[in-house]
Amino acid sequence: MIPRYITDVDLSQLPRVRTDVVVIGVGIAGLYTALQASEFAQVMLIGKKGLDDSNTRWAQGGIAAVTAQTDSPALHLKDTLVAGAGLCSYEAVDVLVHEGPERLKELIEYGTNFDKDEQGQYELTKEGAHSQRRILHAHGDATGAEIVRALSERTRQTDQITVLENHFVIDVVTRQGECVGVLVMGPDGELFFVESTATVLATGGAGQLYRYTTNPDIATADGIAMAYRAGADIKDMEFIQFHPTVLHFPGAPRFLITEAVRGEGAILRNIDGERFMEKYHPQKELAPRDIVARAIISEMERTNSAYVYLDITHESEELIKHRFPTVYGFCLQYGLDMVTDWIPVSPACHYIMGGVQTDLHGETATKRLFACGEVSCTGVHGANRLASNSLSEAVVFGHRIVQRIKELPPLEAVRPLAFVRERKMTAIQTREQRIRLQKLMLRYVGLKRNEAGLKKAMAEMEKMLALFDCQSREKEAYELLNLLTVATLATRASLLRTESRGGHYRSDFPDKDDVNWRKHIIQSIDGGVREEVELSNVE
Ligand code: SIN
């Protein structure tokens, strides 16, 4: 059983601070939303680590938005819907493709330097399932780092934003179905209550659910778990994207090799040196991500190998070093020279399409609680996210959230309220439990799933949840409980969806079933599980 609150404190005994808007998370969604909100409100921005520590920081490929004369919102919309495999919300995608270009201009105004060519035009690259070159990038393949640099510099200069680094939000606090703030743990374990008119979850994704992931350590699904405990609706949790090309080399961490490498011409070869993607999809290496990832797994199984190769050796040294300085430099540390060597790669968990369900203004089912970026499920990604749409989604919906927050009446002062203690929570051997969970997820809730495996995983997770019964107050224990909570949501939805679509593949139901499954699975702590037909019905 998942408790409403994961710690047992009496708020009336805690120090309390008040702000207009509290934003949790310091990736693009958190930084941008905080900056926009600071134009009319006092903002508190809370990060688990420093301002530079977010998933955004590691984004390589870029940000997708229509800027070229030859491109159009209609084409961007079509590509997004096709990748989303019938489960995108047409309205949400329409918002994304039409508002993305304006928001991109704001990122530039905030100081982000995207790469330009010699004529001063933005360089545009392509990634899987994009019909056009429409992805802007920075420093070749360091787009996220550049965005974080620009936005965090601006944030630090903004008096209306108070930044709390190395602070962990334990839970969002609700009163009669309305969010009234957050319970925060400081770097020395001290607790306090931040009371706020609006609360924005921008906590990123859940990559740490898996043993192999492109996400940093902080991606522990905190926002999804907190929102679930607070009564919000959690949607589409079975759709998890594995990035096809992640470095797989002895001694090296699983480092993302951006899809833009394939966009610039790289091909995939199996262990025998054969190019194989033409067997799987007409778009070959630039097919939608789920298809490329599963094709790689099939080739790995067929040839009994733990990896395949990414080969860009036919392109010029100049192009490789200019476009991919980060990837080039990283591989070189391990003796792999992209100019001359094929790079060993395999898929790893990258992005979760599901999350906290929001409306078109980022508002969740819990009043005054908003979700932005990977933690949210706005309907933009459907069953499979189009590459580089996530950075644009964060700014488009961050902007809309702030417009909605402007209209909110101020919160009445919150009476001191006591949490009901449902159960004491701490992890025994937290680290071991986290690895055990990550292995379970990889084995049974990974790229290929089936009923027997999913049931086994669910039973194991329930046993692990029952272990939360001892007494210390530690961030790692809270993170583990958040991961376990979200793992059960993903596993339950995967068991229910008896078909294959996008980032959810069932070997016992390998086909897409539009008759029965053009639907979303929505879970909530109070309402259990329900299904909702996707009415947009467009692909
Ligand atoms: C990549 O650079 O391949 C990742 C981009 C994305 O996931 O959108």
Coordinates of C-alpha atoms in Angstrom, one line a residue, residues 131-457:
S131 CA 10.5 14.5 -42.1
Q132 CA 12.4 17.8 -42.1
R133 CA 15.5 19.3 -40.6
R134 CA 14.0 21.3 -37.7
I135 CA 16.2 20.7 -34.7
L136 CA 18.3 23.5 -33.3
H137 CA 21.4 22.6 -31.4
A138 CA 24.1 24.2 -29.4
H139 CA 27.9 23.6 -29.3
G140 CA 27.3 20.8 -31.7
D141 CA 25.9 18.2 -29.3
A142 CA 25.7 20.1 -26.0
T143 CA 22.3 21.7 -26.4
G144 CA 21.0 20.9 -22.9
A145 CA 24.1 22.2 -21.2
E146 CA 23.9 25.5 -23.1
I147 CA 20.2 26.0 -22.2
V148 CA 20.9 25.2 -18.6
R149 CA 23.8 27.7 -18.6
A150 CA 21.7 30.5 -20.0
L151 CA 18.6 29.9 -17.9
S152 CA 20.5 29.3 -14.7
E153 CA 22.6 32.5 -15.1
R154 CA 19.4 34.5 -15.7
T155 CA 17.8 32.8 -12.7
R156 CA 20.6 33.8 -10.4
Q157 CA 20.3 37.4 -11.5
T158 CA 16.5 37.5 -10.8
D159 CA 15.7 38.9 -7.4
Q160 CA 12.2 37.5 -7.4
I161 CA 13.5 33.9 -7.5
T162 CA 14.8 32.3 -4.3
V163 CA 16.9 29.3 -5.2
L164 CA 17.1 26.4 -2.8
E165 CA 19.8 24.0 -3.9
N166 CA 20.4 20.6 -2.3
H167 CA 16.9 20.6 -0.9
F168 CA 14.6 17.6 -1.3
V169 CA 10.8 17.9 -1.6
I170 CA 9.3 15.0 0.3
D171 CA 5.6 15.5 -0.5
V172 CA 3.2 18.1 -1.9
V173 CA 0.7 19.1 0.8
T174 CA -3.0 19.1 0.1
R175 CA -6.0 20.3 1.9
Q176 CA -9.5 19.2 0.6
G177 CA -8.2 18.3 -2.8
E178 CA -6.2 21.5 -3.3
C179 CA -2.4 21.8 -3.2
V180 CA -1.2 24.3 -0.6
G181 CA 2.5 23.9 -0.8
V182 CA 5.3 21.4 -0.2
L183 CA 7.2 19.7 2.6
V184 CA 10.9 20.2 2.2
M185 CA 14.0 18.6 3.7
G186 CA 17.1 20.8 3.7
P187 CA 20.7 19.6 3.3
D188 CA 21.1 18.9 7.0
G189 CA 17.8 16.9 7.3
E190 CA 15.8 19.9 8.6
L191 CA 12.2 20.0 7.6
F192 CA 10.1 23.0 6.7
F193 CA 6.8 23.8 5.0
V194 CA 6.6 26.0 2.0
E195 CA 3.1 27.4 1.6
S196 CA 2.3 28.6 -1.9
T197 CA -0.5 29.8 -4.1
A198 CA 0.7 27.5 -6.9
T199 CA 3.0 24.5 -7.0
V200 CA 4.8 23.4 -10.2
L201 CA 6.3 19.9 -10.5
A202 CA 9.2 20.1 -12.9
T203 CA 11.0 17.1 -11.4
G204 CA 11.9 15.3 -14.6
G205 CA 11.6 11.6 -15.3
A206 CA 12.1 8.1 -14.0
G207 CA 15.2 6.8 -15.8
Q208 CA 16.5 5.4 -12.5
L209 CA 13.8 2.8 -12.7
Y210 CA 16.2 0.9 -15.0
R211 CA 19.7 -0.6 -14.5
Y212 CA 20.8 1.0 -17.8
T213 CA 19.7 4.5 -18.5
T214 CA 20.9 7.8 -20.1
N215 CA 19.4 9.7 -17.1
P216 CA 21.5 10.9 -14.1
D217 CA 21.1 9.6 -10.6
I218 CA 18.5 12.2 -9.7
A219 CA 15.9 10.9 -12.1
T220 CA 14.0 9.0 -9.4
A221 CA 10.4 9.7 -10.4
D222 CA 9.8 11.9 -7.4
G223 CA 7.2 14.2 -9.0
I224 CA 5.1 11.4 -10.4
A225 CA 5.1 9.6 -7.1
M226 CA 4.3 12.7 -5.1
A227 CA 1.5 13.7 -7.4
Y228 CA 0.0 10.2 -7.2
R229 CA 0.1 10.3 -3.4
A230 CA -1.6 13.7 -3.6
G231 CA -4.5 12.3 -5.7
A232 CA -3.5 13.5 -9.2
D233 CA -4.2 11.3 -12.2
I234 CA -1.2 9.4 -13.6
K235 CA -1.5 8.5 -17.3
D236 CA 0.2 6.3 -19.9
M237 CA 2.8 4.8 -17.6
E238 CA 3.5 1.8 -19.8
F239 CA 5.0 3.9 -22.5
I240 CA 8.7 4.1 -21.8
Q241 CA 11.2 5.1 -24.4
F242 CA 14.5 3.3 -24.8
H243 CA 17.2 5.3 -26.7
P244 CA 18.6 3.0 -29.3
T245 CA 22.2 4.1 -29.2
V246 CA 23.9 4.3 -25.8
L247 CA 27.6 3.6 -25.5
H248 CA 28.2 0.0 -24.5
F249 CA 31.9 -0.4 -23.7
P250 CA 33.8 -2.1 -20.8
G251 CA 34.5 0.4 -18.1
A252 CA 32.5 3.2 -19.7
P253 CA 29.2 4.5 -18.3
R254 CA 26.1 4.2 -20.5
F255 CA 26.6 7.5 -22.3
L256 CA 24.0 8.8 -24.8
I257 CA 25.2 8.8 -28.5
T258 CA 22.7 11.4 -29.9
E259 CA 20.3 10.3 -32.6
A260 CA 21.6 13.3 -34.5
V261 CA 24.6 11.1 -35.3
R262 CA 22.3 9.0 -37.4
G263 CA 20.6 12.1 -38.6
E264 CA 24.0 13.1 -40.1
G265 CA 24.4 9.8 -41.8
A266 CA 25.6 7.1 -39.3
I267 CA 24.4 3.6 -39.9
L268 CA 23.8 0.6 -37.6
R269 CA 25.7 -2.7 -38.2
N270 CA 25.3 -5.9 -36.3
I271 CA 28.3 -7.7 -34.7
D272 CA 29.0 -9.3 -38.1
G273 CA 29.3 -5.9 -39.7
E274 CA 26.0 -6.1 -41.6
R275 CA 23.7 -3.1 -42.0
F276 CA 20.3 -4.3 -40.8
M277 CA 17.8 -1.5 -40.4
E278 CA 16.4 -1.9 -43.9
K279 CA 15.0 -5.3 -42.9
Y280 CA 12.9 -3.5 -40.2
H281 CA 11.6 -0.2 -41.5
P282 CA 11.7 1.9 -44.7
Q283 CA 13.1 4.9 -42.8
K284 CA 16.0 2.6 -41.8
E285 CA 18.2 4.2 -39.1
L286 CA 15.8 7.1 -38.8
A287 CA 12.7 5.1 -38.1
P288 CA 10.8 5.9 -34.9
R289 CA 12.9 5.2 -31.8
D290 CA 10.9 2.3 -30.5
I291 CA 11.3 0.5 -33.8
V292 CA 15.1 1.1 -34.0
A293 CA 15.6 0.0 -30.3
R294 CA 13.6 -3.2 -30.8
A295 CA 15.4 -3.9 -34.1
I296 CA 18.7 -3.6 -32.3
I297 CA 17.6 -6.0 -29.5
S298 CA 16.5 -8.5 -32.2
E299 CA 19.8 -8.3 -33.9
M300 CA 21.6 -8.7 -30.6
E301 CA 19.6 -11.8 -29.8
R302 CA 20.0 -13.2 -33.3
T303 CA 23.8 -12.8 -33.2
N304 CA 24.2 -13.5 -29.5
S305 CA 25.8 -10.2 -28.8
A306 CA 25.4 -7.6 -26.1
Y307 CA 25.7 -4.7 -28.6
V308 CA 25.6 -3.5 -32.2
Y309 CA 27.8 -0.9 -33.9
L310 CA 27.1 2.7 -34.9
D311 CA 29.2 3.6 -37.9
I312 CA 29.9 7.1 -39.0
T313 CA 33.4 6.5 -40.4
H314 CA 32.2 7.3 -43.9
E315 CA 31.6 11.0 -43.0
S316 CA 34.4 13.5 -42.8
E317 CA 36.5 14.1 -39.8
E318 CA 35.6 17.7 -39.9
L319 CA 31.9 17.1 -39.8
I320 CA 32.2 14.6 -36.9
K321 CA 34.3 16.8 -34.8
H322 CA 32.3 20.0 -35.5
R323 CA 28.9 18.4 -35.0
F324 CA 29.6 16.0 -32.1
P325 CA 32.4 17.3 -30.0
T326 CA 31.0 16.0 -26.8
V327 CA 30.3 12.5 -28.0
Y328 CA 33.6 12.4 -29.9
G329 CA 35.6 13.5 -26.8
F330 CA 33.8 11.1 -24.5
C331 CA 34.4 8.1 -26.7
L332 CA 38.0 9.0 -27.2
Q333 CA 38.5 8.8 -23.4
Y334 CA 37.9 5.1 -23.8
G335 CA 40.0 4.7 -26.9
L336 CA 37.2 4.8 -29.4
D337 CA 37.7 7.3 -32.3
M338 CA 34.4 7.9 -34.1
V339 CA 36.4 9.0 -37.2
T340 CA 37.9 5.6 -37.7
D341 CA 36.0 3.2 -35.3
W342 CA 32.6 1.7 -35.1
I343 CA 31.1 2.6 -31.7
P344 CA 29.5 -0.3 -29.7
V345 CA 26.0 0.7 -28.6
S346 CA 22.9 -0.9 -27.1
P347 CA 19.5 0.6 -26.0
A348 CA 19.0 2.1 -22.6
C349 CA 16.0 3.7 -20.8
H350 CA 15.8 7.3 -21.9
Y351 CA 12.4 8.9 -21.4
I352 CA 8.9 8.2 -19.9
M353 CA 6.0 9.3 -22.1
G354 CA 3.5 8.9 -19.3
G355 CA 3.3 11.0 -16.2
V356 CA 1.0 13.3 -14.3
Q357 CA -2.0 14.1 -16.5
T358 CA -2.4 17.7 -17.2
D359 CA -4.8 19.9 -19.2
L360 CA -3.6 22.3 -21.9
H361 CA -2.5 24.7 -19.2
G362 CA -0.4 22.1 -17.3
E363 CA -2.9 21.8 -14.4
T364 CA -3.4 18.5 -12.8
A365 CA -6.5 16.9 -11.2
T366 CA -5.3 18.4 -7.9
K367 CA -6.1 22.1 -7.9
R368 CA -3.2 24.5 -7.8
L369 CA -0.8 21.7 -8.6
F370 CA 0.8 21.9 -12.1
A371 CA 3.2 19.6 -13.9
C372 CA 5.7 20.6 -16.6
G373 CA 8.3 18.7 -18.6
E374 CA 9.0 15.0 -18.4
V375 CA 7.1 14.5 -15.2
S376 CA 3.9 15.6 -17.0
C377 CA 1.7 13.8 -19.5
T378 CA 0.3 16.6 -21.6
G379 CA -0.7 14.3 -24.4
V380 CA 2.0 15.6 -26.8
H381 CA 4.0 12.3 -26.9
G382 CA 1.4 9.7 -27.1
A383 CA 2.9 6.2 -27.1
N384 CA 6.3 7.3 -28.4
R385 CA 8.0 10.7 -28.2
L386 CA 9.3 12.3 -31.4
A387 CA 13.0 13.1 -30.8
S388 CA 13.7 16.6 -29.4
N389 CA 10.1 17.5 -28.8
S390 CA 10.6 17.3 -25.0
L391 CA 12.6 20.6 -24.7
S392 CA 10.0 22.4 -26.7
E393 CA 7.1 20.8 -24.7
A394 CA 8.7 22.1 -21.5
V395 CA 8.8 25.7 -22.6
V396 CA 5.5 25.7 -24.4
F397 CA 3.6 24.3 -21.4
G398 CA 5.7 26.2 -18.9
H399 CA 4.5 29.4 -20.5
R400 CA 0.9 28.2 -20.4
I401 CA 1.2 27.2 -16.8
V402 CA 2.3 30.7 -15.9
Q403 CA -0.7 32.2 -17.7
R404 CA -3.0 30.0 -15.7
I405 CA -1.2 30.8 -12.4
K406 CA -1.7 34.5 -13.0
E407 CA -5.5 33.9 -12.8
L408 CA -5.4 32.0 -9.5
P409 CA -6.9 33.7 -6.5
P410 CA -4.4 33.9 -3.6
L411 CA -4.4 31.0 -1.2
E412 CA -6.1 31.6 2.1
A413 CA -3.7 31.1 5.0
V414 CA -3.3 27.4 5.7
R415 CA -4.3 26.3 9.2
P416 CA -1.6 24.2 10.8
L417 CA -2.5 20.7 9.9
A418 CA -1.1 17.4 11.1
F419 CA -0.3 14.6 8.8
V420 CA -1.9 11.4 9.7
R421 CA 0.8 8.8 10.2
E422 CA 0.0 5.8 8.1
R423 CA 3.2 4.0 8.4
K424 CA 6.8 4.8 9.2
M425 CA 9.1 4.6 6.1
T426 CA 12.8 4.0 5.7
A427 CA 14.8 1.8 3.5
I428 CA 16.8 -1.2 4.6
Q429 CA 19.9 -1.4 2.5
T430 CA 18.5 1.2 0.1
R431 CA 21.1 0.9 -2.5
E432 CA 20.7 -2.9 -2.9
Q433 CA 17.0 -2.5 -3.1
R434 CA 17.3 0.2 -5.8
I435 CA 19.6 -2.1 -7.9
R436 CA 17.2 -5.0 -7.4
L437 CA 14.3 -2.9 -8.6
Q438 CA 16.3 -1.6 -11.6
K439 CA 17.2 -5.2 -12.6
L440 CA 13.5 -6.3 -12.2
M441 CA 12.4 -3.5 -14.4
L442 CA 15.0 -4.2 -17.1
R443 CA 14.2 -7.9 -17.2
Y444 CA 10.4 -7.8 -17.0
V445 CA 9.2 -4.3 -17.8
G446 CA 11.9 -3.4 -20.4
L447 CA 11.8 -3.3 -24.2
K448 CA 9.9 -6.7 -24.5
R449 CA 7.3 -7.7 -22.0
N450 CA 4.9 -10.6 -21.4
E451 CA 2.2 -11.5 -18.9
A452 CA 4.3 -14.0 -16.8
G453 CA 7.2 -11.6 -16.4
L454 CA 5.0 -8.6 -15.6
K455 CA 3.2 -10.6 -12.9
K456 CA 6.4 -11.7 -11.4
A457 CA 7.7 -8.2 -11.4

